[in-house]
PDB file of C-alpha atoms in Angstrom:
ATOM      1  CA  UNK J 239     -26.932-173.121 156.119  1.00 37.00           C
ATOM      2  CA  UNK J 240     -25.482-169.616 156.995  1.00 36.00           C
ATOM      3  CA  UNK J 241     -21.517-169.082 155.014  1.00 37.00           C
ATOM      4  CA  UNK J 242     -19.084-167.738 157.455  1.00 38.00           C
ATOM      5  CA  UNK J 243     -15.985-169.761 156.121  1.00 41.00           C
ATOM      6  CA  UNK J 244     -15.265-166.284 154.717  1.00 41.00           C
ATOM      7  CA  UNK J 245     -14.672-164.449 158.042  1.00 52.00           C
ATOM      8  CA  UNK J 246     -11.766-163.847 159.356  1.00 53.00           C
ATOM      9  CA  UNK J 247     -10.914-164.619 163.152  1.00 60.00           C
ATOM     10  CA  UNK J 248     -10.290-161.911 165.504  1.00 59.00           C
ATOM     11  CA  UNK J 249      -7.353-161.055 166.927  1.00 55.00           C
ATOM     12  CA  UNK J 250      -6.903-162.277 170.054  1.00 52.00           C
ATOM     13  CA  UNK J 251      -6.669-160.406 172.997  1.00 51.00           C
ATOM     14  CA  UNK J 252      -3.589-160.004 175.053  1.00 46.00           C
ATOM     15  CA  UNK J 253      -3.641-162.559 177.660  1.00 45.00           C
ATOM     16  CA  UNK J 254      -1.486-160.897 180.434  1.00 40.00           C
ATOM     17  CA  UNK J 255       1.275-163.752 181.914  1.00 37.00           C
ATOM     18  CA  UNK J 256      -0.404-165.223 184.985  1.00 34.00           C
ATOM     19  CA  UNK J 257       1.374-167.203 187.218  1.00 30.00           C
ATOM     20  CA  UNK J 258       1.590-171.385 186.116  1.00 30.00           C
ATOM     21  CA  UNK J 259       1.799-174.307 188.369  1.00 27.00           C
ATOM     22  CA  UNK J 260       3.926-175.834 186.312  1.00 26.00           C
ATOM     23  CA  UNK J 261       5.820-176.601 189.619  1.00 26.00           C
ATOM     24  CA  UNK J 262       3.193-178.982 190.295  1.00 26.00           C
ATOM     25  CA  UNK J 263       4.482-181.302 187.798  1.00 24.00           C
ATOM     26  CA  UNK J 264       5.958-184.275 189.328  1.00 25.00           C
ATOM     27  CA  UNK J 265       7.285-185.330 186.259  1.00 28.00           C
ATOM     28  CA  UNK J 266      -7.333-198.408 172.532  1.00 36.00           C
ATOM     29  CA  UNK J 267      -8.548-196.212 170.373  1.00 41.00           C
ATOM     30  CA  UNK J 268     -12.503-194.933 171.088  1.00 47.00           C
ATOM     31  CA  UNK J 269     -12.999-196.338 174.909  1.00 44.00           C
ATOM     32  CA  UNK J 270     -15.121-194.241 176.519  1.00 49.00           C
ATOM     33  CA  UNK J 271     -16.063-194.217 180.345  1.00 42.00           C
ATOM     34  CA  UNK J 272     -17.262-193.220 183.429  1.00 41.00           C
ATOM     35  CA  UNK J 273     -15.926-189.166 183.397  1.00 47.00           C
ATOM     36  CA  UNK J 274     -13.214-188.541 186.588  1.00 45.00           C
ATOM     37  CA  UNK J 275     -13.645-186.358 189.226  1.00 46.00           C
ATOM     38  CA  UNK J 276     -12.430-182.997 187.820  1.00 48.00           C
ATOM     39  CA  UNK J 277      -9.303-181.420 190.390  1.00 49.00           C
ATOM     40  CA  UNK J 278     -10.096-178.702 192.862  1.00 53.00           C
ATOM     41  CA  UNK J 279     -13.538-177.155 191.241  1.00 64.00           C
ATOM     42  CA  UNK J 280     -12.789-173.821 193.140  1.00 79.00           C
ATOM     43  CA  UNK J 281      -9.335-173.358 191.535  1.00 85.00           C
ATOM     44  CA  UNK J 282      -9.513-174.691 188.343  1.00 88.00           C
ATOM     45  CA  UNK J 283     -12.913-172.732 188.323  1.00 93.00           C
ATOM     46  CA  UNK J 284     -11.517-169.492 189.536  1.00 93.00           C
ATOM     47  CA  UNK J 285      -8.244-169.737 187.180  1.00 93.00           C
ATOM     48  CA  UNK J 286     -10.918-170.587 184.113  1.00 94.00           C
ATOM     49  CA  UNK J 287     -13.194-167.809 185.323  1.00 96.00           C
ATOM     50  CA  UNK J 288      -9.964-165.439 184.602  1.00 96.00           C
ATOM     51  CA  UNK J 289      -9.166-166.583 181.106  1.00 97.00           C
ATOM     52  CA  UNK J 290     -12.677-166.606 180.242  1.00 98.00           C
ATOM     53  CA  UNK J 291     -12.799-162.563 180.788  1.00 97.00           C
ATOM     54  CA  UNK J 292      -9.555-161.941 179.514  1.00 97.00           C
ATOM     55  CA  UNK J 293     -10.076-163.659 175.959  1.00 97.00           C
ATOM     56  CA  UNK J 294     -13.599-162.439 176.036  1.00 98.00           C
ATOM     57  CA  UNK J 295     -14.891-166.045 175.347  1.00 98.00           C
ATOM     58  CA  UNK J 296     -18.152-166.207 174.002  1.00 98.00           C
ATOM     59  CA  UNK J 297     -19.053-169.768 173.062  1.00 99.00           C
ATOM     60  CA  UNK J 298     -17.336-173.488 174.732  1.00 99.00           C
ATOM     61  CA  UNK J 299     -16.984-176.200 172.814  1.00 99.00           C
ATOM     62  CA  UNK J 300     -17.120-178.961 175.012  1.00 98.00           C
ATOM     63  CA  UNK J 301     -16.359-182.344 173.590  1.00 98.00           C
ATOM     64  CA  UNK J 302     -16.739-185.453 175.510  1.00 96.00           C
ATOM     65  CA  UNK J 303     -19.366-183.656 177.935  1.00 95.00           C
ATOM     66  CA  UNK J 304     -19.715-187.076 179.589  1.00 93.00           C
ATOM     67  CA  UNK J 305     -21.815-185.990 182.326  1.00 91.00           C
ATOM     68  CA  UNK J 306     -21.676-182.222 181.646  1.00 96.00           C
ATOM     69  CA  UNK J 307     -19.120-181.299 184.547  1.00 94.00           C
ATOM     70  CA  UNK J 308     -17.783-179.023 182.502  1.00 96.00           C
ATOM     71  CA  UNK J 309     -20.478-176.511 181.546  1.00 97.00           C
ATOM     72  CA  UNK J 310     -21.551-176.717 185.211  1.00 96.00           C
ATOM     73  CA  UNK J 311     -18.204-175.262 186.533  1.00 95.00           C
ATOM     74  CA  UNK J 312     -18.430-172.629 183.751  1.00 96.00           C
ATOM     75  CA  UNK J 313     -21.384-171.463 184.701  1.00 96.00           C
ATOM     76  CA  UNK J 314     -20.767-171.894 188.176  1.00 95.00           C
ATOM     77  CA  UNK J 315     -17.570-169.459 187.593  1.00 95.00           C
ATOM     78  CA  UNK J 316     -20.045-166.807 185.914  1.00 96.00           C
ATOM     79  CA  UNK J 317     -19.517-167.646 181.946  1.00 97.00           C
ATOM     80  CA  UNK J 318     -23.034-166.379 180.475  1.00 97.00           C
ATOM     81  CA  UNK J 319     -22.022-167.484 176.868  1.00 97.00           C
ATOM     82  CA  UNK J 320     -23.155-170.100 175.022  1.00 98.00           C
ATOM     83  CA  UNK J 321     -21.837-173.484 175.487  1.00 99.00           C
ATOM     84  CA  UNK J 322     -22.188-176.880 172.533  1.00 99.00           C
ATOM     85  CA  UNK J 323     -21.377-179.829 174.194  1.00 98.00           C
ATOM     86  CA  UNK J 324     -20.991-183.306 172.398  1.00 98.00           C
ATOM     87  CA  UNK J 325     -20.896-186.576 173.909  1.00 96.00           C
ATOM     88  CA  UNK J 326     -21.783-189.800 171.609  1.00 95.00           C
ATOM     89  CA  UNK J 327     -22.081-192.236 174.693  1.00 92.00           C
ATOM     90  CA  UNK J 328     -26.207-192.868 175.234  1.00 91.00           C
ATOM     91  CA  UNK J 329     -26.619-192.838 178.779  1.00 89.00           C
ATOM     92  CA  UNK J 330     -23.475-189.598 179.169  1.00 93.00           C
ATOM     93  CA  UNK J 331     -25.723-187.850 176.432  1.00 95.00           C
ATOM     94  CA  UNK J 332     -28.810-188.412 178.323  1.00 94.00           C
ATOM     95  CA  UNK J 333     -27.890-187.308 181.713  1.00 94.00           C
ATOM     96  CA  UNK J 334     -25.988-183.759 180.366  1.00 96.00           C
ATOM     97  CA  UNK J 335     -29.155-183.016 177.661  1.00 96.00           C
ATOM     98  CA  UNK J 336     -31.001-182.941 181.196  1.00 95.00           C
ATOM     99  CA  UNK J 337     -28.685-181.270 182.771  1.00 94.00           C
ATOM    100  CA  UNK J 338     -28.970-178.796 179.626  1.00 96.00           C
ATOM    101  CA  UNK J 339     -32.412-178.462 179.403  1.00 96.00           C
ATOM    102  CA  UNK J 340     -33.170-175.667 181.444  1.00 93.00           C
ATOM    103  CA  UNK J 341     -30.315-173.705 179.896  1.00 97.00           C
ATOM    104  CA  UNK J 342     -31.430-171.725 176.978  1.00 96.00           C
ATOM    105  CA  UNK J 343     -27.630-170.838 176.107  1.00 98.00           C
ATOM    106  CA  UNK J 344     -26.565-174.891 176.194  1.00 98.00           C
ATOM    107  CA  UNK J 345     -27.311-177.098 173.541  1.00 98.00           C
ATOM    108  CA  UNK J 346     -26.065-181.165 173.429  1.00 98.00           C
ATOM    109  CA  UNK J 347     -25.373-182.910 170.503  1.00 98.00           C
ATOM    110  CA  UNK J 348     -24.858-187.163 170.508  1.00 96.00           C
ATOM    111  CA  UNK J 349     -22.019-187.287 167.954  1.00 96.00           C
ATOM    112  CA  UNK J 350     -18.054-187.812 168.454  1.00 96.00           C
ATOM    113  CA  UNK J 351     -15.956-185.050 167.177  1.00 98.00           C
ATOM    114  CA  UNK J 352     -12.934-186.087 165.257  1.00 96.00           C
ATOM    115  CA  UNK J 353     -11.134-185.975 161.672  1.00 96.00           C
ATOM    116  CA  UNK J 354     -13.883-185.905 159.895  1.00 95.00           C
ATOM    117  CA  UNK J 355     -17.453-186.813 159.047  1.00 94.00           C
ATOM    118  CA  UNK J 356     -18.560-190.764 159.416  1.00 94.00           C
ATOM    119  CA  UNK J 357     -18.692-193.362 162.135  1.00 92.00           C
ATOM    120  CA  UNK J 358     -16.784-193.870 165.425  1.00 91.00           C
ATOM    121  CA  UNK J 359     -16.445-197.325 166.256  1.00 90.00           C
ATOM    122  CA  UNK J 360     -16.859-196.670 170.340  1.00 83.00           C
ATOM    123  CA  UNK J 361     -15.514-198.882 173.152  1.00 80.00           C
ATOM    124  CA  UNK J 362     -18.271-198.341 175.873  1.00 79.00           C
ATOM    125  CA  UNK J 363     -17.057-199.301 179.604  1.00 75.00           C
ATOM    126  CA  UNK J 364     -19.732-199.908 181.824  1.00 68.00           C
ATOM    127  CA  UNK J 365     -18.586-199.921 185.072  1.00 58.00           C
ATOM    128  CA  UNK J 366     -21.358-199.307 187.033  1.00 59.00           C
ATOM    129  CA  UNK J 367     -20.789-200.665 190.941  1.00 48.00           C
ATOM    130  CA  UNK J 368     -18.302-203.194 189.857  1.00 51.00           C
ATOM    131  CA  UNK J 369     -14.509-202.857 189.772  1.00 54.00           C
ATOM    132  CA  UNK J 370     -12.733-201.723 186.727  1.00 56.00           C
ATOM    133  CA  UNK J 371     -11.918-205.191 185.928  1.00 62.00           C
ATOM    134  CA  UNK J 372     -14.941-206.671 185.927  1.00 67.00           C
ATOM    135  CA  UNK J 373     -16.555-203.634 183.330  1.00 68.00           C
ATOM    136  CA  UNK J 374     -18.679-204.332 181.031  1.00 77.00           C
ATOM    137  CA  UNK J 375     -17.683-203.438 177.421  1.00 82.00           C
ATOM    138  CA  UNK J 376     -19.757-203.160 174.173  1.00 84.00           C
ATOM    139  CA  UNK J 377     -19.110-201.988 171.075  1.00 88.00           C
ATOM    140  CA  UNK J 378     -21.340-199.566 169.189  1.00 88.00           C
ATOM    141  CA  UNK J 379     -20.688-197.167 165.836  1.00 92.00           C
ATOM    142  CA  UNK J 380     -21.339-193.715 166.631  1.00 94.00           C
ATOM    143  CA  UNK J 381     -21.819-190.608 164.086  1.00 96.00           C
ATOM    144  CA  UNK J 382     -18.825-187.999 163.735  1.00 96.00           C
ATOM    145  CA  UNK J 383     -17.939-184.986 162.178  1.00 97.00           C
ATOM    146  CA  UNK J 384     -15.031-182.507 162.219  1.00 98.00           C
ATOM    147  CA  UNK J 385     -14.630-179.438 164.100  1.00 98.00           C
ATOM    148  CA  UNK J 386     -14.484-177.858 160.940  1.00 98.00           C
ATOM    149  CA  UNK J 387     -17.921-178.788 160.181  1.00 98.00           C
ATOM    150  CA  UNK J 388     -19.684-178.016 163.195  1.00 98.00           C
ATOM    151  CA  UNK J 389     -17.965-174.569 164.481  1.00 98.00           C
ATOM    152  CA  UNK J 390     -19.003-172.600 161.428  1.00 98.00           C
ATOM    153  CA  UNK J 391     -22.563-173.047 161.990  1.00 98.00           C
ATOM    154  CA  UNK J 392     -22.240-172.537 165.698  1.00 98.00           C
ATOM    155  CA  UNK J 393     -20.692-169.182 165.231  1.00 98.00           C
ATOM    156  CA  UNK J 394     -22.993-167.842 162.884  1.00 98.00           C
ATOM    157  CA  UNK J 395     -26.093-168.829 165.400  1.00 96.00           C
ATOM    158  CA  UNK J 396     -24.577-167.191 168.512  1.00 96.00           C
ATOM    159  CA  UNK J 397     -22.529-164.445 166.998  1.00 97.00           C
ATOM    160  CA  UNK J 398     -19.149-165.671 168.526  1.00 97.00           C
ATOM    161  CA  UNK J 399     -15.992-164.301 168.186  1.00 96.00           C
ATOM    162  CA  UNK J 400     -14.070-166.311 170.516  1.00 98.00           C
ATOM    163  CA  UNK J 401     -13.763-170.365 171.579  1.00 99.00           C
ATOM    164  CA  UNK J 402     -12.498-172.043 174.435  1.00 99.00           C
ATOM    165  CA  UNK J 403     -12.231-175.624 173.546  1.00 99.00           C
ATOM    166  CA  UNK J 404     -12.537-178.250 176.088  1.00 98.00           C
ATOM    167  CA  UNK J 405     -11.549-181.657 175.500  1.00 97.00           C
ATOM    168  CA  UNK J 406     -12.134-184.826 177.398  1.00 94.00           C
ATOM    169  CA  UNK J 407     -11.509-187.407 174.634  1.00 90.00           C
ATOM    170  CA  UNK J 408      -8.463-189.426 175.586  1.00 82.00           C
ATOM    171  CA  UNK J 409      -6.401-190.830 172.679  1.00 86.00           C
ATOM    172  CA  UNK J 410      -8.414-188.784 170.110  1.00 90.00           C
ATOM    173  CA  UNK J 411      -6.807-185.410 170.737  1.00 94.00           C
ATOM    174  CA  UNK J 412      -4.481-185.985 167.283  1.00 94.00           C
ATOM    175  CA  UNK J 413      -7.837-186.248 164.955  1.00 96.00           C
ATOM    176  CA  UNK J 414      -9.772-183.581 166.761  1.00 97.00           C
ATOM    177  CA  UNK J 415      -7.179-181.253 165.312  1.00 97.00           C
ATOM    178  CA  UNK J 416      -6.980-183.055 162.525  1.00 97.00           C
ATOM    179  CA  UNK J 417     -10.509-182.165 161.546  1.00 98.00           C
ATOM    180  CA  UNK J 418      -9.980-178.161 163.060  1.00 98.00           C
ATOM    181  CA  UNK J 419      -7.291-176.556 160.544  1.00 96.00           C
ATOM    182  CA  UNK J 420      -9.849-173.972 159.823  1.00 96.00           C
ATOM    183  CA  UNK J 421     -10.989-173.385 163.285  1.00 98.00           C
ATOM    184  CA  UNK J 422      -7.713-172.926 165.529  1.00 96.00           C
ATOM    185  CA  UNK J 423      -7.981-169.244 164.489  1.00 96.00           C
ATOM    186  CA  UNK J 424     -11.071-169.259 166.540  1.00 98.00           C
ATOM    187  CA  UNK J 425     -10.031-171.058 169.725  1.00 98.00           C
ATOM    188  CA  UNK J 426      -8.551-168.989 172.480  1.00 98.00           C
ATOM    189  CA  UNK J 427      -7.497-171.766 174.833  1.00 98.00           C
ATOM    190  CA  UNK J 428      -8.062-175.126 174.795  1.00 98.00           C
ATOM    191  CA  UNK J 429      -8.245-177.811 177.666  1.00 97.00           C
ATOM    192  CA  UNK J 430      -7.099-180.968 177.952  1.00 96.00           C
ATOM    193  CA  UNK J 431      -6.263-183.930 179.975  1.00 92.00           C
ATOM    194  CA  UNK J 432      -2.412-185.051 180.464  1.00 90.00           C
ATOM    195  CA  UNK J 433      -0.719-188.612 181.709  1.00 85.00           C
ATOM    196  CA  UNK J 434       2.258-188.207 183.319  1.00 81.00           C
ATOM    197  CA  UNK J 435       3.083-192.005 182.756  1.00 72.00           C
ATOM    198  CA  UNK J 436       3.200-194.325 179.855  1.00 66.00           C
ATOM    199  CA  UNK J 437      -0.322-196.357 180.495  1.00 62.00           C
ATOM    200  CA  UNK J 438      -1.366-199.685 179.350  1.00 53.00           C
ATOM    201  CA  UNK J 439      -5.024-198.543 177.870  1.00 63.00           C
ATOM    202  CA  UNK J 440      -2.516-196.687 175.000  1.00 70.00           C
ATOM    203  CA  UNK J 441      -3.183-192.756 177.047  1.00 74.00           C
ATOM    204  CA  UNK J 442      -0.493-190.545 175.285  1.00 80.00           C
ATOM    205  CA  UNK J 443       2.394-189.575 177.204  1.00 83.00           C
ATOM    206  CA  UNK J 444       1.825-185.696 178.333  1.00 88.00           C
ATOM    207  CA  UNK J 445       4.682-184.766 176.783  1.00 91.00           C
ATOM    208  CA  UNK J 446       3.484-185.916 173.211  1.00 91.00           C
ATOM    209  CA  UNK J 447       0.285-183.884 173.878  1.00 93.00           C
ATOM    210  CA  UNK J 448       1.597-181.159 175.003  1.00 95.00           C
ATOM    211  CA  UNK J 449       4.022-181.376 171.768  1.00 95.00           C
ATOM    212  CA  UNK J 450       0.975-181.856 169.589  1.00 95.00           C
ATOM    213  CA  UNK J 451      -0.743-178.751 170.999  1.00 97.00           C
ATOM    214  CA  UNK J 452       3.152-176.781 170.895  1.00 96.00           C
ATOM    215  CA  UNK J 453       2.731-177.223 166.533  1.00 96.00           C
ATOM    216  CA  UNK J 454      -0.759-175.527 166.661  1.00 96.00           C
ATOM    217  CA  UNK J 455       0.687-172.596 168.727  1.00 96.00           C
ATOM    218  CA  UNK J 456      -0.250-173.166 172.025  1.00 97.00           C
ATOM    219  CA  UNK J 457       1.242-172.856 175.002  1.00 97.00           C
ATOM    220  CA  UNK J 458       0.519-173.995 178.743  1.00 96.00           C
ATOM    221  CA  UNK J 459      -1.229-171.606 180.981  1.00 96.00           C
ATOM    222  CA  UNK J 460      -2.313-173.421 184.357  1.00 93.00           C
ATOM    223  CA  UNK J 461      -1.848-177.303 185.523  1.00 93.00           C
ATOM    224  CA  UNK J 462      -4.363-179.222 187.872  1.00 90.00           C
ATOM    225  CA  UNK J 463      -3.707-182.170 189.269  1.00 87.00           C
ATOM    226  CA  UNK J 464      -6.226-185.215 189.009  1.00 81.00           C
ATOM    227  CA  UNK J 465      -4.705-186.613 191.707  1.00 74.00           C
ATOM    228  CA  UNK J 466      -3.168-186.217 195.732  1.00 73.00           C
ATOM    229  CA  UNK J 467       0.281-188.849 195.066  1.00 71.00           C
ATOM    230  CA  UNK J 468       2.268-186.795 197.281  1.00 71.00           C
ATOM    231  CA  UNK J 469       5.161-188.959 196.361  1.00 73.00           C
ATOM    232  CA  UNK J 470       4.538-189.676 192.775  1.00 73.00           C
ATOM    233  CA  UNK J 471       3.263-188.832 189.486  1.00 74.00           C
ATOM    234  CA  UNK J 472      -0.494-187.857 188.566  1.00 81.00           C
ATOM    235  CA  UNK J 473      -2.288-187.014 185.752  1.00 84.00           C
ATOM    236  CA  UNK J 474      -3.314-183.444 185.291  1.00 88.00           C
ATOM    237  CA  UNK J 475      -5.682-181.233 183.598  1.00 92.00           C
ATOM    238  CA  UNK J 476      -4.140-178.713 181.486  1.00 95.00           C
ATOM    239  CA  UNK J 477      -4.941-175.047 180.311  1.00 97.00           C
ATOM    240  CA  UNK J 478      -3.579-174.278 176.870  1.00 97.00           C
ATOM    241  CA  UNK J 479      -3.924-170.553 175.479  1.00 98.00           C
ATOM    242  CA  UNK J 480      -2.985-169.735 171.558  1.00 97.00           C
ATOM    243  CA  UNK J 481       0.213-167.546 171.241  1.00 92.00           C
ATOM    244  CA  UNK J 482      -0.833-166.590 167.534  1.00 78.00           C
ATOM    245  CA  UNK J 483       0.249-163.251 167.041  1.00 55.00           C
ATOM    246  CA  UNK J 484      -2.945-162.463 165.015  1.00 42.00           C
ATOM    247  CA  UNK J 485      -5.009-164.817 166.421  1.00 45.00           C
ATOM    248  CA  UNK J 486      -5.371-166.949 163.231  1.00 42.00           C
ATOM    249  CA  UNK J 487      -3.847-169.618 164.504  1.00 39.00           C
TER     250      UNK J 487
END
């Protein structure tokens, strides 16, 4: 395997203070599903498009591909780079390593990304054409490593000097940066899912995440809403960029 823990990042580049909707804001461990519908592909697609140049990402790292939505809005917003997506669930994994196949600059990989190296014990919901309620739900041990251990590699291979990190792992986000101390220097933005309100499946409150992202230095850039409650609260997806002076994290 090639050494790059040597390296150091590179500084980041100046993201220039785009307008935020943050006046859109209204106010069990390892289940995995169905992916939701992403918000409004053309905005969130056009706003990602923007960050994408100005950071000069080279390489996503998309974690809980489920489906590969994701990569599909990158590329459909013009990102060339390469993109690593990992999704443990068997039948998510199957459908994006498809989807991935005829993409030379998209590789999949069937293990959960958390604090370190080991086994996920994974939830699987099954809901198939039945109501929530009625899901199916099995258990099954999947293989995991750290951020740490797969993003050194990953650089090296595709000569990247700068990550956007999307994650789609609800309750996990704590140990995904648990096992990336040595990476953050690497990751330009991040993005993440946010609940607005205190859930009974255990989702963090956004205000926690958003805290836990605030102690790795980095700050919200752009909201999307998951939702159309015109009267209410909704969950949103949320753009993160690092406000490292020197890009180390």
């Amino acid at each position: 395997m090639i050494e790059v823990e040597a390296q150091s990042p590179p500084a980041a580049p100046r993201l220039r203070r785009l307008r935020s909707t943050f006046g859109a804001i209204a106010g069990g461990l390892g289940v995995a599903s169905v992916p939701p519908v992403l918000p409004d592909r053309s905005d969130m697609t056009r706003a990602l498009a923007a960050v994408f140049k100005v950071l000069a990402i080279d390489l996503v790292i998309d974690i809980g591909a489920g489906s590969g939505a994701f990569g599909t809005m990158a590329r459909a917003g013009g990102y060339g780079g390469h993109i690593a997506s990992f999704e443990p669930v068997p039948s998510l994994f199957a459908g994006v390593e498809a989807l991935a196949a005829a993409d030379r600059r998209w590789e999949v990989s069937p293990v959960a990304i958390g604090a370190g190296a080991g086994t996920l014990p994974l939830n699987i919901m099954d809901l198939g054409a039945a109501a929530a309620r009625r899901a199916t739900i099995t258990r099954r041990d999947v293989a995991m490593r750290s951020l740490d251990q797969v993003l050194p590699p990953l650089l090296a291979r595709h000569d990247a000097r700068r990550v956007f990190l999307n994650i789609d792992a609800p309750l996990r986000e704590r140990e995904i940066l648990a096992g990336a101390e040595q990476s953050l220097g690497w990751i330009g933005a991040v993005q993440t899912r946010l609940g607005t309100t205190l859930k009974s499946d255990g989702m963090p409150h956004y205000l926690a995440i958003l805290s836990l992202f605030e102690a790795k230095h980095f700050s919200p850039h752009r909201f999307f809403p998951l939702g159309e409650d015109l009267a209410g609260p909704v969950d949103f997806t949320c753009c993160l960029v690092s406000n490292a002076k020197n890009g180390t994290g």
